[in-house]
Amino acid sequence: MSSPAAKAEQFEGLRPLLFSIAYRLLGSVGEAEDAVQETWLRWEASGTEPVSPKSYLSTIVTRIAIDVLRSARVRREEYPGPWFPEPLLEDPYSEPERAAELADSLSTAALLLLERLSPLERAVFVLHEVFGFGFDDVAAAVGRNEVACRQLASRARRHMEEGRPRFEADRRERAELAARFFDAMRHGDVDSLRELLAADVQMVADGGGKGPLWGKGMFFGVDKVARLLAVMASMLGEVGGVLEEHEINAQPGALLTDGAGRIGGSMALDITDGRIQAIRSVTNPDKLGHLGEVADGASLLREVMRRRRENPAEG
């Protein structure tokens, strides 16, 4: 029997994988971390010596995540405004031979497509298509036979492929276009922004009823979005804020910070066919705490608006 220390070491070695599975299923850093911790507690208490700790622990974390998903559906249906996954700057798990699948499945767009699947379809897709588990392990994880799992995988794959864009930019092209985009945004260059945005671009924010929003948090069309981005950058500068470029969920994006370096929001870009198709922002403070100290975005916005009312010539 493994010693407690050896068992803990095995678990820590698999923690990045378990978190990555749970995050893709749940779209929440906090819920994924809780699922991983619960997985450890169950294994520690069980006294089980599995032949494959990887398969055994992946099964446990998947079942926990499925239960959370089922209970979370009502909460997400009642969520005020658009719901986006919590922004993730870096996936703790890497597997070179599956790098493309891992990166693609982490994008905000892919996670939103996963939201359309049933919990079982989602689990089967993530385990088999993303992480390469065999159908025997997938069947054990979701409590279905292999035939049923193959059917679930086929259905999930079809739904995912139907929702994906037809012409995706490669990684280098995305990075170059994003750099031009953020440079134009910082300078308030509306014309350059228009050139980089798709005609039907959409900009949507998840404020959760707590973060600052523009109007209803949804803007469509190149002219409206370009002007809004320029105004946002100007207002950010007025409070000493910074637009910090980061990969958000393995895609080009940025964090918006205030003068003290506190996080006010995130922006993730969807880039296809040489244009930015969507800009998804998270300003709900409950979804930003894992990134660092959170700014009071609503107060900052009110302060800027107060200054502009008092000094209209400067605004």
XYZ file of C-alpha atoms in Angstrom:
315
model
C 0.000 0.000 0.000
C 1.296 3.453 -0.890
C 2.345 5.706 1.940
C 0.312 8.885 2.526
C 3.259 10.907 1.227
C 3.515 8.837 -1.953
C -0.234 9.096 -2.491
C -0.126 12.870 -2.079
C 2.784 13.095 -4.500
C 0.878 11.084 -7.098
C -2.115 13.341 -6.692
C -0.098 16.546 -7.006
C 1.417 15.229 -10.217
C -2.086 14.771 -11.637
C -3.576 17.978 -10.211
C -2.973 20.048 -13.413
C -4.813 17.447 -15.512
C -7.692 17.197 -13.054
C -8.083 20.962 -12.906
C -7.993 21.242 -16.694
C -10.737 18.626 -17.049
C -12.888 20.259 -14.388
C -12.421 23.781 -15.752
C -13.499 22.776 -19.254
C -16.568 21.106 -17.828
C -17.510 23.911 -15.450
C -16.090 27.141 -16.906
C -15.274 28.289 -13.380
C -11.855 28.420 -11.757
C -13.266 28.294 -8.246
C -15.633 25.400 -8.969
C -12.875 23.500 -10.767
C -10.509 23.944 -7.816
C -13.247 22.782 -5.444
C -13.870 19.702 -7.604
C -10.169 18.836 -7.569
C -9.987 19.238 -3.796
C -13.070 17.050 -3.334
C -11.421 14.452 -5.582
C -8.412 14.343 -3.270
C -10.580 14.048 -0.149
C -12.512 11.134 -1.641
C -9.363 9.305 -2.678
C -7.662 9.955 0.647
C -10.647 8.550 2.520
C -11.202 5.545 0.251
C -8.013 3.551 0.776
C -8.266 2.516 -2.910
C -5.074 1.514 -4.750
C -6.071 1.967 -8.420
C -4.102 0.360 -11.220
C -4.190 3.711 -13.014
C -4.429 6.712 -10.672
C -4.862 8.930 -13.750
C -8.003 7.109 -14.906
C -9.337 6.676 -11.378
C -8.943 10.313 -10.362
C -10.171 11.592 -13.724
C -13.318 9.532 -13.208
C -13.895 11.035 -9.768
C -13.350 14.653 -10.846
C -15.574 14.146 -13.908
C -18.439 12.754 -11.824
C -18.139 15.605 -9.354
C -18.141 18.140 -12.194
C -21.195 16.526 -13.814
C -23.091 16.838 -10.526
C -22.064 20.494 -10.237
C -23.085 21.130 -13.844
C -26.540 19.711 -13.275
C -27.078 21.856 -10.193
C -25.630 24.948 -11.892
C -27.969 24.948 -14.874
C -30.776 26.725 -13.025
C -28.331 29.305 -11.635
C -26.990 30.035 -15.121
C -30.471 30.333 -16.582
C -31.219 32.975 -13.927
C -27.870 34.731 -14.363
C -28.332 38.451 -15.146
C -27.159 39.123 -18.695
C -24.693 37.073 -20.756
C -22.754 34.312 -18.977
C -19.093 33.754 -19.894
C -16.565 31.378 -18.358
C -14.094 32.816 -15.888
C -10.997 34.071 -17.735
C -7.974 31.776 -17.490
C -4.531 33.143 -18.275
C -2.690 29.843 -18.398
C -3.697 26.197 -18.543
C -1.686 24.325 -15.876
C -1.752 21.130 -17.947
C 0.259 20.638 -21.114
C 0.617 17.671 -23.441
C 2.656 18.462 -26.578
C 0.998 15.855 -28.778
C -2.441 17.270 -27.952
C -1.476 20.945 -27.818
C -3.883 21.967 -30.598
C -6.883 20.231 -29.037
C -6.067 21.617 -25.596
C -5.737 25.201 -26.828
C -8.815 25.042 -29.049
C -10.999 23.608 -26.277
C -9.930 26.334 -23.852
C -11.125 29.294 -25.926
C -14.128 31.247 -24.706
C -15.959 30.418 -27.932
C -15.375 26.673 -27.471
C -16.433 26.766 -23.818
C -19.640 28.544 -24.810
C -20.300 25.834 -27.401
C -19.750 23.215 -24.700
C -22.413 24.975 -22.636
C -24.974 23.934 -25.247
C -24.286 20.238 -24.667
C -25.848 18.062 -22.011
C -23.564 17.327 -19.020
C -22.896 13.795 -20.299
C -22.161 14.942 -23.864
C -19.850 17.584 -22.501
C -17.981 15.133 -20.286
C -17.575 12.561 -23.069
C -16.358 15.203 -25.520
C -13.834 16.688 -23.091
C -12.420 13.341 -21.984
C -12.244 11.702 -25.413
C -11.811 14.496 -27.953
C -9.726 16.889 -25.874
C -7.714 14.679 -23.530
C -7.625 11.497 -25.596
C -9.078 9.061 -23.052
C -10.171 5.750 -24.504
C -13.856 4.919 -24.538
C -13.342 2.316 -21.813
C -12.156 5.013 -19.414
C -14.813 7.455 -20.647
C -17.532 4.869 -20.056
C -16.306 4.280 -16.510
C -16.206 8.022 -15.835
C -19.772 8.804 -16.971
C -21.433 5.519 -16.007
C -22.504 4.510 -19.514
C -21.411 1.666 -21.781
C -18.922 2.229 -24.597
C -21.564 2.132 -27.346
C -23.559 4.863 -25.632
C -20.392 6.904 -25.128
C -19.501 6.670 -28.808
C -22.977 7.944 -29.669
C -22.640 10.789 -27.148
C -19.236 11.680 -28.587
C -20.549 11.689 -32.148
C -23.467 13.930 -31.230
C -21.248 16.299 -29.232
C -18.653 16.465 -32.010
C -21.335 17.345 -34.550
C -22.687 20.167 -32.392
C -19.202 21.545 -31.770
C -18.254 21.447 -35.453
C -21.494 23.180 -36.475
C -20.715 26.080 -34.163
C -17.072 26.571 -35.104
C -16.014 29.261 -37.597
C -14.990 28.002 -41.029
C -11.782 29.993 -41.453
C -9.687 30.351 -38.318
C -6.459 32.345 -38.249
C -3.289 30.583 -37.165
C -1.615 31.477 -33.898
C 0.918 33.889 -35.379
C -1.683 35.735 -37.459
C -3.941 36.065 -34.422
C -1.122 37.509 -32.319
C -0.142 40.049 -34.981
C -3.701 41.199 -35.566
C -4.366 41.444 -31.818
C -1.255 43.578 -31.314
C -2.463 45.995 -34.015
C -5.924 46.020 -32.468
C -4.777 46.894 -28.951
C -2.369 49.517 -30.284
C -5.226 51.160 -32.196
C -7.460 50.963 -29.148
C -4.879 52.613 -26.874
C -4.515 55.465 -29.354
C -8.255 55.827 -29.880
C -7.714 55.259 -33.595
C -11.263 54.566 -34.735
C -10.351 54.207 -38.418
C -7.696 51.567 -37.695
C -10.104 49.737 -35.415
C -12.699 49.643 -38.183
C -10.178 48.000 -40.516
C -9.539 45.214 -38.002
C -13.146 44.476 -37.046
C -15.527 42.277 -38.999
C -18.570 44.074 -40.390
C -20.870 42.106 -38.069
C -18.521 42.189 -35.059
C -20.129 41.834 -31.661
C -18.899 43.113 -28.310
C -20.564 41.520 -25.312
C -19.861 41.873 -21.597
C -20.557 39.598 -18.647
C -21.069 41.874 -15.660
C -23.231 39.497 -13.661
C -25.248 42.442 -12.394
C -22.170 43.618 -10.469
C -19.588 44.835 -12.967
C -19.813 48.007 -15.077
C -21.632 47.674 -18.371
C -22.242 49.906 -21.368
C -25.963 50.032 -21.978
C -27.110 46.424 -21.901
C -23.558 45.170 -22.359
C -24.052 44.181 -26.009
C -22.956 46.101 -29.110
C -23.050 44.992 -32.729
C -21.544 46.357 -35.924
C -18.176 47.772 -36.810
C -18.953 51.478 -36.310
C -20.566 51.157 -32.886
C -17.911 48.787 -31.571
C -14.977 50.844 -32.909
C -16.290 54.027 -31.297
C -16.999 52.267 -28.012
C -13.484 50.800 -27.864
C -11.944 54.227 -28.400
C -14.102 55.745 -25.648
C -13.257 52.898 -23.282
C -9.531 53.392 -23.810
C -9.854 57.125 -23.224
C -11.778 56.624 -20.000
C -9.345 53.961 -18.830
C -6.500 56.416 -19.311
C -8.306 59.067 -17.269
C -8.103 56.893 -14.139
C -4.511 55.811 -14.798
C -5.630 52.433 -16.060
C -3.660 50.109 -18.290
C -4.598 47.695 -21.055
C -2.306 44.699 -20.435
C -2.109 42.223 -23.285
C -2.456 38.599 -22.181
C -3.627 35.362 -23.643
C -7.118 34.789 -22.293
C -8.206 31.177 -22.556
C -5.439 30.464 -25.082
C -6.624 33.301 -27.352
C -5.433 36.911 -27.755
C -6.838 39.205 -25.123
C -6.093 41.711 -22.405
C -6.681 42.608 -18.793
C -7.940 46.065 -17.872
C -6.322 47.328 -14.673
C -6.715 50.519 -12.684
C -3.926 52.855 -11.551
C -3.093 50.550 -8.645
C -2.829 47.443 -10.802
C -6.157 46.003 -9.669
C -8.155 43.960 -12.184
C -11.193 45.675 -13.645
C -12.019 43.244 -16.399
C -10.797 41.002 -19.185
C -11.212 41.059 -22.960
C -10.937 37.982 -25.171
C -10.846 38.220 -28.976
C -12.306 35.800 -31.505
C -10.316 36.143 -34.723
C -11.323 34.421 -37.946
C -10.824 35.131 -41.634
C -8.416 37.989 -40.878
C -10.861 39.997 -38.767
C -11.996 40.255 -35.173
C -15.417 38.650 -35.060
C -16.211 38.965 -31.362
C -14.916 40.717 -28.258
C -16.036 39.139 -25.010
C -15.445 40.996 -21.788
C -15.808 39.826 -18.186
C -16.332 42.578 -15.615
C -18.186 40.577 -12.957
C -15.840 40.944 -9.943
C -16.815 37.465 -8.719
C -15.127 36.034 -11.831
C -11.886 38.015 -11.537
C -10.630 37.341 -8.010
C -8.378 34.452 -9.042
C -6.418 36.868 -11.268
C -5.438 39.240 -8.465
C -6.882 42.095 -6.457
C -10.103 43.300 -8.061
C -10.874 46.940 -8.780
C -14.234 48.511 -8.062
C -15.031 48.991 -11.720
C -18.452 50.495 -11.166
C -17.000 53.186 -8.876
C -14.242 53.974 -11.372
C -16.799 54.387 -14.152
C -18.915 56.669 -11.991
C -15.840 58.756 -11.157
C -14.967 59.207 -14.818
C -18.520 60.180 -15.679
C -18.547 62.697 -12.798
C -15.313 64.265 -14.050
C -16.684 64.524 -17.563
C -19.853 66.172 -16.405
C -17.875 68.701 -14.381
C -15.320 69.281 -17.144
C -17.133 68.623 -20.431
C -14.355 70.212 -22.509
C -11.863 67.600 -21.242
C -14.182 64.665 -21.982
